[in-house]
Amino acid sequence: MAPAPRPALGNATEAAEAALVTRPGKPDARAGTMKLTRKAVLSRAKATELGSVRKLNCWGSRLTDISVCHELPNVEVITFSVNNISDLEPVSQCQHLTELYLRKNRIASLAELFHLKKLPHLRILWLSENPCCGPDLHRYRMTVLRNLPSLQKLDNQLVTEEELSHALLEGEEITAPPAKLDLDNCCQNTTMESSVTDFTAESENDLMNFSLEETNKIRQQLGMKPVPRDKFSSFSPREMDGNRKNRNNIVNAILLLLEELDSEGLEVVYQTSGNKLQALQKKELHEER
């Protein structure tokens, strides 16, 4: 019997996620727990009740506790990339979930896949840059696909029928959830309430490196030249923090809108961006003289 055709993949959420990829690395460890609250979810999703939330984007919010996902039965797309999440059990309750973005968290064991096996509609998963990936990326990919054979895209790469066949032989089957440690006595709880509209880097140096790298990655996506480090570092850290958030909000909005444009619209954006870039370059040359 021939396999059922796979639907086309790719959407604005995935495009924005891809545009923000940075080099591999571990997220910064923090003392305490950053909890995703009901209020934060409703604010991020612009919803009035948890049952109506369909998409949730909490990229780069320092989260460790996502237990509120138990109360999101109808959510379809979740973006939790660049956080400090280690436990995926709450996500197992999101039975309508089709896309899950978990890049660059603190997921230590592939046994966490046990919780995702309960999601019948999951088709897109981004799990790279987590400790659980380990040095053997082929083994990691085979294990994920053996346990989640319905995936159509893993870590921004299409899943092939050949890979699924190999995964049955080369991947490790996960039959039980990972053992959990009780950290309640050594962690101090905080909430994400203040993080709904504010996100800061771990230090001024981290902010500089992350901002420059992120900015140049996005500029590359748009066909623009990278910003030199000496130009980027001319901002004070505090000024740069505010400018970075405003700039990234604008760039993310542009990237999302690009997904909706046809060739004519993209040509207009290309011409306008080129003219704007030339004007800025002329201004910089004039200021240097």
Rosetta silent file (secondary structure, phi, psi, omega in degrees, C-alpha in Angstrom):
SEQUENCE: MAPAPRPALGNATEAAEAALVTRPGKPDARAGTMKLTRKAVLSRAKATELGSVRKLNCWGSRLTDISVCHELPNVEVITFSVNNISDLEPVSQCQHLTELYLRKNRIASLAELFHLKKLPHLRILWLSENPCCGPDLHRYRMTVLRNLPSLQKLDNQLVTEEELSHALLEGEEITAPPAKLDLDNCCQNTTMESSVTDFTAESENDLMNFSLEETNKIRQQLGMKPVPRDKFSSFSPREMDGNRKNRNNIVNAILLLLEELDSEGLEVVYQTSGNKLQALQKKELHEER
SCORE:     score description
SCORE:     0.000 S_00000001
   1 L     0.000  127.462 -177.083    0.000    0.000    0.000 S_00000001
   2 L   -69.604  141.829  178.648    1.483    3.340   -1.050 S_00000001
   3 L   -66.459  149.045  179.619    2.102    5.836    1.777 S_00000001
   4 L   -65.893  141.321  179.942   -0.286    8.737    2.051 S_00000001
   5 L   -63.072  142.945  179.137    1.060   11.926    0.447 S_00000001
   6 L   -87.193  136.852  178.962    2.549   14.388    2.878 S_00000001
   7 L   -69.446  158.793  178.119    1.076   17.882    2.954 S_00000001
   8 L   -63.685  143.138 -178.086    3.213   20.857    2.078 S_00000001
   9 L  -111.245  163.466  174.296    5.223   22.225    4.950 S_00000001
  10 L   109.533  130.314  177.274    6.376   25.651    5.972 S_00000001
  11 L  -152.802 -176.740 -176.314    4.692   28.685    7.439 S_00000001
  12 H   -65.536  -36.448  178.485    5.440   32.093    8.851 S_00000001
  13 H   -60.388  -44.896 -179.403    6.254   30.690   12.300 S_00000001
  14 H   -66.418  -38.479 -179.964    8.846   28.360   10.822 S_00000001
  15 H   -64.757  -43.420  179.402   10.331   31.108    8.652 S_00000001
  16 H   -65.081  -39.996  178.098   10.752   33.434   11.602 S_00000001
  17 H   -61.931  -44.672 -178.836   12.303   30.627   13.636 S_00000001
  18 H   -63.469  -34.327 -177.468   14.757   29.800   10.849 S_00000001
  19 H   -70.277  -16.768 -175.121   15.784   33.438   10.550 S_00000001
  20 L  -105.982   13.967 -179.738   16.839   33.551   14.185 S_00000001
  21 L   -65.966  134.290  175.137   19.168   30.529   14.231 S_00000001
  22 L  -119.004 -179.899 -177.933   22.480   31.208   15.986 S_00000001
  23 L   -67.150  154.801 -179.280   25.547   29.041   16.409 S_00000001
  24 L   -58.708  146.426  179.211   25.187   25.889   18.545 S_00000001
  25 L   174.517  161.781 -179.703   25.593   26.394   22.263 S_00000001
  26 L   -86.212  141.160  175.131   24.072   25.721   25.627 S_00000001
  27 L   -63.688  154.369  179.377   21.485   28.136   27.054 S_00000001
  28 L   -70.061  131.103  178.578   22.645   30.101   30.076 S_00000001
  29 L   -76.692  145.230  179.442   21.824   28.405   33.357 S_00000001
  30 L  -132.800  146.696  172.148   19.871   30.420   35.910 S_00000001
  31 L   -76.771  143.679  177.072   19.084   29.919   39.548 S_00000001
  32 L    90.342  179.421 -176.598   15.375   29.606   40.243 S_00000001
  33 E  -120.328  132.047  173.920   12.397   28.851   38.070 S_00000001
  34 E  -103.929  109.985 -173.103   10.841   31.036   35.421 S_00000001
  35 E   -97.726  134.151  173.616    7.221   29.985   35.186 S_00000001
  36 L   -80.919  116.646 -175.122    4.957   30.563   32.213 S_00000001
  37 L   -96.178  165.939  176.760    1.736   31.879   33.736 S_00000001
  38 H   -60.408  -42.690 -178.574   -1.837   31.903   32.485 S_00000001
  39 H   -61.452  -41.709 -179.838   -1.715   35.682   32.236 S_00000001
  40 H   -65.902  -40.778  179.225    1.445   35.546   30.114 S_00000001
  41 H   -61.240  -47.391 -178.955   -0.064   32.944   27.780 S_00000001
  42 H   -63.304  -36.115  178.918   -3.200   35.016   27.218 S_00000001
  43 H   -69.265  -45.926 -179.252   -1.091   38.105   26.598 S_00000001
  44 H   -65.057  -39.947 -175.703    1.247   36.399   24.140 S_00000001
  45 H   -88.564   -4.271 -177.330   -1.584   34.647   22.296 S_00000001
  46 L    51.731   49.515 -178.809   -3.908   37.672   22.454 S_00000001
  47 L  -121.089  163.574  179.810   -6.655   35.385   23.736 S_00000001
  48 L  -102.060  -17.307  177.270   -9.321   35.712   26.417 S_00000001
  49 L  -148.460  151.116 -174.153   -9.269   32.108   27.608 S_00000001
  50 H   -63.775  -33.388 -178.276   -6.729   29.297   27.534 S_00000001
  51 H   -66.520  -16.867 -178.844   -9.008   26.944   25.628 S_00000001
  52 H   -97.116   -0.814 -179.010   -9.033   29.301   22.639 S_00000001
  53 L   -72.477  123.310  178.032   -5.234   29.556   22.283 S_00000001
  54 L  -108.294  -34.544  179.510   -4.122   28.131   18.930 S_00000001
  55 E  -130.548  137.272 -179.524   -0.600   29.581   18.602 S_00000001
  56 E  -136.456  121.645 -179.652    1.850   30.426   21.384 S_00000001
  57 E  -119.475  109.620  177.193    5.229   32.087   20.848 S_00000001
  58 L  -124.619   43.546  179.640    7.512   32.395   23.892 S_00000001
  59 L   -61.047  131.786  173.239   10.846   32.498   22.075 S_00000001
  60 L    60.637   46.325 -176.811   13.762   33.601   24.274 S_00000001
  61 L  -114.429   10.771  176.087   11.791   34.094   27.506 S_00000001
  62 L    63.385   25.572 -175.862   14.084   32.195   29.942 S_00000001
  63 L   -70.662  143.209  169.675   11.311   29.727   30.744 S_00000001
  64 L  -123.677  -29.848 -175.998   11.872   26.630   32.873 S_00000001
  65 E  -113.731  113.289  179.482    8.306   25.794   33.955 S_00000001
  66 L  -117.692   31.509 -177.024    5.692   25.273   31.221 S_00000001
  67 H   -60.482  -20.462  178.240    3.152   23.397   33.335 S_00000001
  68 H   -62.621  -16.700  178.071    0.431   25.744   32.081 S_00000001
  69 H   -61.766  -20.429  174.168    0.478   23.675   28.872 S_00000001
  70 H   -58.983  -22.598 -175.486   -1.749   21.222   30.739 S_00000001
  71 H  -105.033   18.080 -179.532   -4.454   23.841   30.228 S_00000001
  72 L  -120.368   67.871 -174.063   -3.923   24.336   26.477 S_00000001
  73 L   -69.345  -20.383 -173.369   -5.854   21.462   24.883 S_00000001
  74 L  -110.169    4.310 -179.319   -6.406   23.206   21.541 S_00000001
  75 L   -66.569  140.270 -176.490   -3.025   24.797   20.878 S_00000001
  76 L  -113.857  -29.836 -178.916   -1.610   23.821   17.471 S_00000001
  77 E  -132.838  124.913  178.052    1.739   25.662   17.225 S_00000001
  78 E  -126.598  129.662  174.869    4.139   26.271   20.130 S_00000001
  79 E  -114.825  107.294  178.736    7.457   28.116   19.929 S_00000001
  80 L  -118.448   20.944 -177.538    9.597   27.558   23.046 S_00000001
  81 L   -65.352  152.393  177.244   13.029   27.941   21.431 S_00000001
  82 L    58.380   59.386  173.746   15.894   29.612   23.325 S_00000001
  83 L  -134.888 -162.823  178.546   14.657   28.956   26.858 S_00000001
  84 L  -122.223   36.324 -176.737   15.749   26.769   29.788 S_00000001
  85 L   -76.944  135.902  178.471   13.081   24.074   29.477 S_00000001
  86 L  -126.012  -17.402 -175.300   14.033   20.544   30.534 S_00000001
  87 L  -117.434  121.905 -178.052   10.687   18.777   31.082 S_00000001
  88 L  -101.259    4.831 -177.790    8.298   18.092   28.183 S_00000001
  89 H   -56.510  -41.837 -179.786    5.598   16.297   30.163 S_00000001
  90 H   -58.739  -30.304 -177.996    3.205   19.295   30.142 S_00000001
  91 H   -68.631  -22.582 -177.743    3.238   19.326   26.337 S_00000001
  92 H   -62.551  -16.318  179.751    1.820   15.797   26.256 S_00000001
  93 H   -86.145   -8.466 -177.238   -1.589   17.287   27.075 S_00000001
  94 L   -88.371   78.348 -169.891   -1.668   19.398   23.895 S_00000001
  95 L   -70.224  -13.699  178.436   -3.453   16.828   21.774 S_00000001
  96 L  -101.316    7.871 -175.295   -3.973   19.139   18.778 S_00000001
  97 L   -67.691  128.899  177.713   -0.320   20.184   18.564 S_00000001
  98 L  -113.781  -27.510 -178.360    1.114   20.015   15.029 S_00000001
  99 E  -133.733  131.220 -178.495    4.294   22.120   15.338 S_00000001
 100 E  -136.445  120.833 -177.437    6.694   22.309   18.280 S_00000001
 101 E  -112.362  112.518 -174.061    9.855   24.451   18.317 S_00000001
 102 L  -127.929   19.353 -177.850   12.255   23.607   21.169 S_00000001
 103 L   -57.063  137.871  173.266   15.646   24.574   19.753 S_00000001
 104 L    60.316   63.895  172.309   18.301   25.554   22.285 S_00000001
 105 L  -123.017 -153.305 -178.527   16.816   24.541   25.619 S_00000001
 106 L  -122.232   38.082 -179.805   18.056   22.279   28.439 S_00000001
 107 L   -77.018  109.488 -169.117   16.471   18.991   27.381 S_00000001
 108 L   -88.075  -26.862 -172.495   19.015   16.516   28.684 S_00000001
 109 L  -130.046  139.677  175.166   17.567   13.157   27.687 S_00000001
 110 H   -68.654   -9.932  174.721   15.934   11.739   24.581 S_00000001
 111 H   -63.086  -18.898  175.543   13.641    9.928   27.001 S_00000001
 112 H   -62.763  -19.611  176.709   11.636   13.165   26.979 S_00000001
 113 H   -61.261  -21.974  178.448   10.394   11.981   23.580 S_00000001
 114 H   -53.868  -38.259 -178.328    8.139    9.627   25.535 S_00000001
 115 H   -72.382  -30.497 -179.020    5.857   12.577   26.234 S_00000001
 116 H   -79.835  -17.949  178.411    5.708   13.607   22.566 S_00000001
 117 L   -65.121  -16.154 -178.662    4.690   10.107   21.473 S_00000001
 118 L   -87.563    2.628 -176.561    1.260   10.933   22.880 S_00000001
 119 L  -101.995  102.964 -171.951    0.694   13.719   20.338 S_00000001
 120 L   -72.045  -19.950 -174.439   -1.145   12.210   17.343 S_00000001
 121 L  -107.783    4.021 -176.861   -0.964   15.294   15.097 S_00000001
 122 L   -66.646  122.898 -177.574    2.654   16.383   15.649 S_00000001
 123 L  -123.038  -25.284 -178.757    4.307   16.862   12.241 S_00000001
 124 E  -127.126  126.425  178.884    7.078   19.429   12.770 S_00000001
 125 E  -134.940  132.321  174.816    9.645   19.296   15.579 S_00000001
 126 E  -121.763  106.724 -172.284   12.757   21.440   16.069 S_00000001
 127 L  -122.314    0.859 -175.011   14.869   19.981   18.885 S_00000001
 128 L   -63.356  164.576  179.302   18.453   20.733   17.833 S_00000001
 129 L    63.190   31.387  170.319   21.015   22.474   20.082 S_00000001
 130 L  -112.504  153.436  179.180   19.798   20.627   23.171 S_00000001
 131 H   -56.950  -29.695 -177.249   22.072   18.452   25.349 S_00000001
 132 H   -66.212  -18.270 -179.204   20.012   15.391   24.402 S_00000001
 133 H   -67.714  -33.896  177.035   21.244   15.614   20.796 S_00000001
 134 L    65.148 -177.479 -178.372   24.716   14.509   21.864 S_00000001
 135 L   -78.289  -23.781 -177.944   27.761   14.242   19.579 S_00000001
 136 L   -95.392   89.144 -174.953   26.254   11.507   17.362 S_00000001
 137 H   -69.507  -28.009  177.531   23.660   13.473   15.394 S_00000001
 138 H   -67.166  -45.509  178.013   22.802   10.520   13.169 S_00000001
 139 H   -62.023  -41.186  177.839   21.886    8.377   16.162 S_00000001
 140 H   -58.329  -48.575 -177.164   19.925   11.295   17.613 S_00000001
 141 H   -65.944  -40.101  179.196   17.909   11.752   14.419 S_00000001
 142 H   -64.020  -38.636 -179.918   17.258    8.015   14.059 S_00000001
 143 H   -67.596  -42.647  178.204   16.022    7.802   17.662 S_00000001
 144 H   -60.797  -45.546 -176.027   13.684   10.752   17.240 S_00000001
 145 H   -71.933  -29.556  176.872   12.218    9.332   14.043 S_00000001
 146 H   -66.053  -37.175 -177.204   11.812    5.849   15.475 S_00000001
 147 H   -88.279  -21.877  179.277    9.708    7.246   18.297 S_00000001
 148 L  -128.194   67.195 -174.054    7.927    9.910   16.261 S_00000001
 149 L   -69.551  -10.885  179.274    7.459    8.299   12.828 S_00000001
 150 L   -85.400   -4.224  179.270    4.664   10.713   11.879 S_00000001
 151 L   -63.211  140.623  175.081    7.065   13.668   11.748 S_00000001
 152 L  -106.851  -19.603  177.049    7.350   15.325    8.356 S_00000001
 153 E  -147.607  130.716  177.709   10.124   17.737    9.320 S_00000001
 154 E  -125.995  124.504  179.952   12.788   17.445   12.038 S_00000001
 155 L    52.869   44.896  175.877   15.170   20.307   12.833 S_00000001
 156 L    66.343   20.562  176.026   14.148   22.168    9.689 S_00000001
 157 E  -125.957  133.534  179.878   14.950   19.158    7.454 S_00000001
 158 E   -61.934  142.079  176.639   12.348   17.101    5.633 S_00000001
 159 L   -90.257  131.576 -179.262   11.929   13.527    6.822 S_00000001
 160 L  -102.887  159.102  176.827   12.253   10.911    4.072 S_00000001
 161 H   -63.475  -34.010  178.499   10.689    7.465    3.855 S_00000001
 162 H   -63.461  -42.434  177.924   14.207    6.015    3.659 S_00000001
 163 H   -61.092  -41.895 -179.716   15.117    7.655    6.966 S_00000001
 164 H   -62.541  -36.386  177.851   12.019    6.217    8.607 S_00000001
 165 H   -67.003  -44.885  178.713   13.019    2.744    7.445 S_00000001
 166 H   -64.323  -34.961 -177.229   16.557    3.140    8.792 S_00000001
 167 H   -61.906  -32.259  179.052   15.198    4.536   12.058 S_00000001
 168 H   -63.371  -28.471 -178.396   13.443    1.246   12.790 S_00000001
 169 H   -97.403  -35.024 -170.506   16.841   -0.476   12.812 S_00000001
 170 H  -103.889  -18.124 -178.599   19.196    2.217   14.057 S_00000001
 171 L   -86.942  155.927  178.222   17.077    4.277   16.439 S_00000001
 172 L   -93.609  131.153  179.387   16.515    3.552   20.111 S_00000001
 173 L   -82.196  130.053  178.723   12.938    2.963   21.193 S_00000001
 174 L   -95.662  117.969 -175.806   11.827    5.051   24.168 S_00000001
 175 L  -113.214   -5.364 -178.930    9.461    3.054   26.369 S_00000001
 176 L  -149.973  151.847  177.380    9.429    5.087   29.592 S_00000001
 177 L   -71.057  160.288  179.304    9.706    8.739   30.666 S_00000001
 178 L   -70.703  153.415  174.694   12.973    9.974   32.205 S_00000001
 179 L   -69.985  140.522 -177.325   13.476    9.892   35.956 S_00000001
 180 L  -108.275  143.170  175.115   12.876   13.285   37.509 S_00000001
 181 L   -96.531  143.994  177.759   14.819   15.008   40.271 S_00000001
 182 L   -88.896  105.802 -177.731   13.014   17.000   42.961 S_00000001
 183 L  -105.408   11.958 -174.493   14.516   20.468   42.785 S_00000001
 184 L   -62.164  -32.290 -174.917   11.783   22.264   44.737 S_00000001
 185 L   -80.891  -11.891 -176.927   13.964   22.712   47.817 S_00000001
 186 L  -117.126    5.365 -178.638   16.842   24.323   45.943 S_00000001
 187 L  -120.158  141.572  176.968   14.995   26.568   43.515 S_00000001
 188 L  -105.166  124.005 -175.180   13.327   29.887   44.111 S_00000001
 189 E   -77.933  137.493  167.740   10.220   30.474   42.017 S_00000001
 190 E  -128.814 -177.868  178.148    9.694   33.552   39.936 S_00000001
 191 E  -128.685  169.117 -179.694    7.189   34.167   37.155 S_00000001
 192 L   -91.358    5.238 -175.536    7.265   35.265   33.579 S_00000001
 193 H   -51.602  -45.810 -177.635    4.798   38.106   34.268 S_00000001
 194 H   -76.364  -11.378 -177.653    7.514   40.727   33.882 S_00000001
 195 H   -91.498   -2.352 -178.853    8.910   38.950   30.808 S_00000001
 196 L   -60.948  -38.204 -178.362    5.789   39.409   28.685 S_00000001
 197 L  -118.092    5.587 -175.373    7.099   42.717   27.399 S_00000001
 198 L  -140.201  133.649  175.525   10.747   42.553   28.500 S_00000001
 199 L  -141.606  125.050  179.753   13.674   40.277   27.676 S_00000001
 200 L  -121.810  152.755  178.678   17.277   40.933   28.706 S_00000001
 201 L   -80.271  168.334 -175.634   20.465   39.005   28.024 S_00000001
 202 L   -64.788  -35.629 -178.955   22.543   37.414   30.783 S_00000001
 203 L  -154.047  169.611 -179.790   25.225   40.075   30.647 S_00000001
 204 H   -63.690  -36.999  179.212   26.305   43.055   28.599 S_00000001
 205 H   -67.376  -41.962  176.660   28.878   40.929   26.792 S_00000001
 206 H   -61.947  -40.802  179.907   26.309   38.214   26.005 S_00000001
 207 H   -61.012  -43.173  179.655   23.947   40.893   24.776 S_00000001
 208 H   -61.528  -51.558 -177.182   26.605   42.269   22.455 S_00000001
 209 H   -64.357  -45.208 -177.672   27.548   38.887   20.984 S_00000001
 210 H   -65.308  -42.927 -177.057   23.981   37.619   20.697 S_00000001
 211 H   -65.936  -44.494 -179.432   22.664   40.840   19.184 S_00000001
 212 H   -63.321  -45.832 -177.726   25.425   41.143   16.577 S_00000001
 213 H   -65.354  -44.820 -179.567   25.126   37.506   15.552 S_00000001
 214 H   -63.771  -44.273 -179.201   21.350   37.579   15.439 S_00000001
 215 H   -61.279  -46.090 -178.223   21.292   40.843   13.512 S_00000001
 216 H   -69.083  -30.214  176.543   23.768   39.632   10.882 S_00000001
 217 H   -65.404  -43.733  179.354   21.907   36.344   10.467 S_00000001
 218 H   -67.045  -41.364  178.061   18.712   38.228    9.708 S_00000001
 219 H   -61.585  -36.877  176.370   20.541   40.638    7.396 S_00000001
 220 H   -63.537  -40.677  178.329   21.934   37.611    5.542 S_00000001
 221 H   -60.603  -32.583 -177.959   18.408   36.255    5.134 S_00000001
 222 L   -92.407    4.619  179.529   17.446   39.569    3.554 S_00000001
 223 L    75.854   25.342 -177.783   20.497   39.666    1.278 S_00000001
 224 L  -104.625  156.550  178.325   22.138   42.502    3.224 S_00000001
 225 L   -72.724  148.300  179.021   25.779   42.929    4.211 S_00000001
 226 L   -67.593  155.190  177.820   26.721   42.098    7.822 S_00000001
 227 L   -84.342  126.289  177.674   27.202   44.878   10.360 S_00000001
 228 L   -62.851  147.629 -177.874   30.895   45.294   11.343 S_00000001
 229 H   -61.564  -37.755 -178.413   31.591   44.716   15.040 S_00000001
 230 H   -65.614  -33.035  177.283   33.141   48.167   15.491 S_00000001
 231 H   -72.129  -40.581 -176.409   29.967   49.810   14.171 S_00000001
 232 H   -68.123  -37.516 -175.704   27.728   47.595   16.281 S_00000001
 233 L   -77.483   -1.227  179.766   29.674   48.179   19.490 S_00000001
 234 L   -71.987  -14.826  176.168   29.300   51.950   19.167 S_00000001
 235 L   -81.111  144.690  171.253   25.975   51.649   20.982 S_00000001
 236 L   -71.227  152.383 -177.807   25.938   51.670   24.748 S_00000001
 237 H   -56.310  -42.250 -177.885   24.655   48.355   26.207 S_00000001
 238 H   -67.692  -43.528  178.234   21.489   49.926   27.588 S_00000001
 239 H   -64.508  -40.677 -178.599   20.752   51.811   24.387 S_00000001
 240 H   -64.823  -36.236  179.956   21.583   48.752   22.342 S_00000001
 241 H   -60.812  -48.058  179.234   19.205   46.608   24.396 S_00000001
 242 H   -65.873  -43.040  179.460   16.265   48.875   23.661 S_00000001
 243 H   -64.012  -38.247 -178.801   17.238   49.327   20.026 S_00000001
 244 H   -62.928  -44.506 -179.189   17.716   45.590   19.586 S_00000001
 245 H   -63.751  -43.065  179.264   14.245   44.765   20.853 S_00000001
 246 H   -65.447  -43.597 -178.932   12.631   47.385   18.645 S_00000001
 247 H   -63.858  -44.730 -178.389   14.683   46.366   15.624 S_00000001
 248 H   -66.227  -35.545  175.850   14.009   42.661   16.075 S_00000001
 249 H   -60.810  -42.840  179.977   10.290   43.248   16.466 S_00000001
 250 H   -66.823  -46.341 -178.559   10.278   45.116   13.169 S_00000001
 251 H   -62.910  -42.857  178.749   12.451   42.554   11.383 S_00000001
 252 H   -60.678  -40.929  178.602   10.347   39.655   12.648 S_00000001
 253 H   -63.000  -40.550  178.971    7.202   41.377   11.425 S_00000001
 254 H   -63.717  -44.614 -179.296    8.813   41.889    7.998 S_00000001
 255 H   -61.535  -38.220  178.064    9.868   38.239    7.808 S_00000001
 256 H   -66.690  -40.810 -179.199    6.351   37.116    8.627 S_00000001
 257 H   -68.921  -31.709  179.892    4.876   39.411    6.000 S_00000001
 258 H   -58.535  -30.815  179.966    7.320   38.191    3.351 S_00000001
 259 L   -64.073  -23.682 -175.321    5.636   34.797    3.510 S_00000001
 260 L   -94.508   -6.825 -174.190    2.417   36.370    2.254 S_00000001
 261 L   -87.967  147.744  172.217    3.890   38.274   -0.712 S_00000001
 262 L   -89.489 -175.721 -176.130    3.892   37.176   -4.336 S_00000001
 263 H   -61.925  -36.822  179.814    6.793   37.757   -6.722 S_00000001
 264 H   -66.006  -43.355  178.953    5.626   41.279   -7.565 S_00000001
 265 H   -64.781  -40.583  178.699    5.380   42.239   -3.912 S_00000001
 266 H   -64.530  -35.068  177.793    8.784   40.747   -3.144 S_00000001
 267 H   -64.574  -39.268  177.644   10.306   42.741   -6.024 S_00000001
 268 H   -62.639  -44.962  179.126    8.919   45.952   -4.510 S_00000001
 269 H   -62.323  -42.044 -178.929   10.413   45.056   -1.124 S_00000001
 270 H   -61.871  -47.074 -179.384   13.745   44.185   -2.753 S_00000001
 271 H   -64.409  -43.561 -178.799   13.960   47.477   -4.649 S_00000001
 272 H   -65.310  -42.055  179.452   12.892   49.539   -1.639 S_00000001
 273 H   -64.479  -41.115  179.061   15.356   47.755    0.654 S_00000001
 274 H   -62.615  -43.052  178.502   18.166   48.236   -1.853 S_00000001
 275 H   -63.912  -42.158 -179.932   17.465   51.956   -2.175 S_00000001
 276 H   -64.859  -42.167 -179.552   17.293   52.349    1.592 S_00000001
 277 H   -64.877  -41.549  177.860   20.529   50.423    2.076 S_00000001
 278 H   -62.015  -40.832  179.448   22.353   52.520   -0.531 S_00000001
 279 H   -63.816  -41.076  179.340   21.177   55.702    1.163 S_00000001
 280 H   -67.319  -39.441  179.130   22.407   54.482    4.545 S_00000001
 281 H   -64.789  -40.534  177.329   25.770   53.434    3.111 S_00000001
 282 H   -63.185  -39.007  179.730   26.234   56.860    1.509 S_00000001
 283 H   -64.990  -41.741  179.175   25.376   58.492    4.828 S_00000001
 284 H   -64.592  -41.212  178.451   27.936   56.329    6.680 S_00000001
 285 H   -63.419  -39.838  179.998   30.639   57.163    4.118 S_00000001
 286 H   -64.634  -38.912 -178.923   29.853   60.847    4.444 S_00000001
 287 H   -70.906  -28.022 -179.927   30.096   60.681    8.247 S_00000001
 288 H   -75.480  -20.682 -178.010   33.461   58.919    8.105 S_00000001
 289 L   -79.721    0.000    0.000   35.037   61.681    6.019 S_00000001
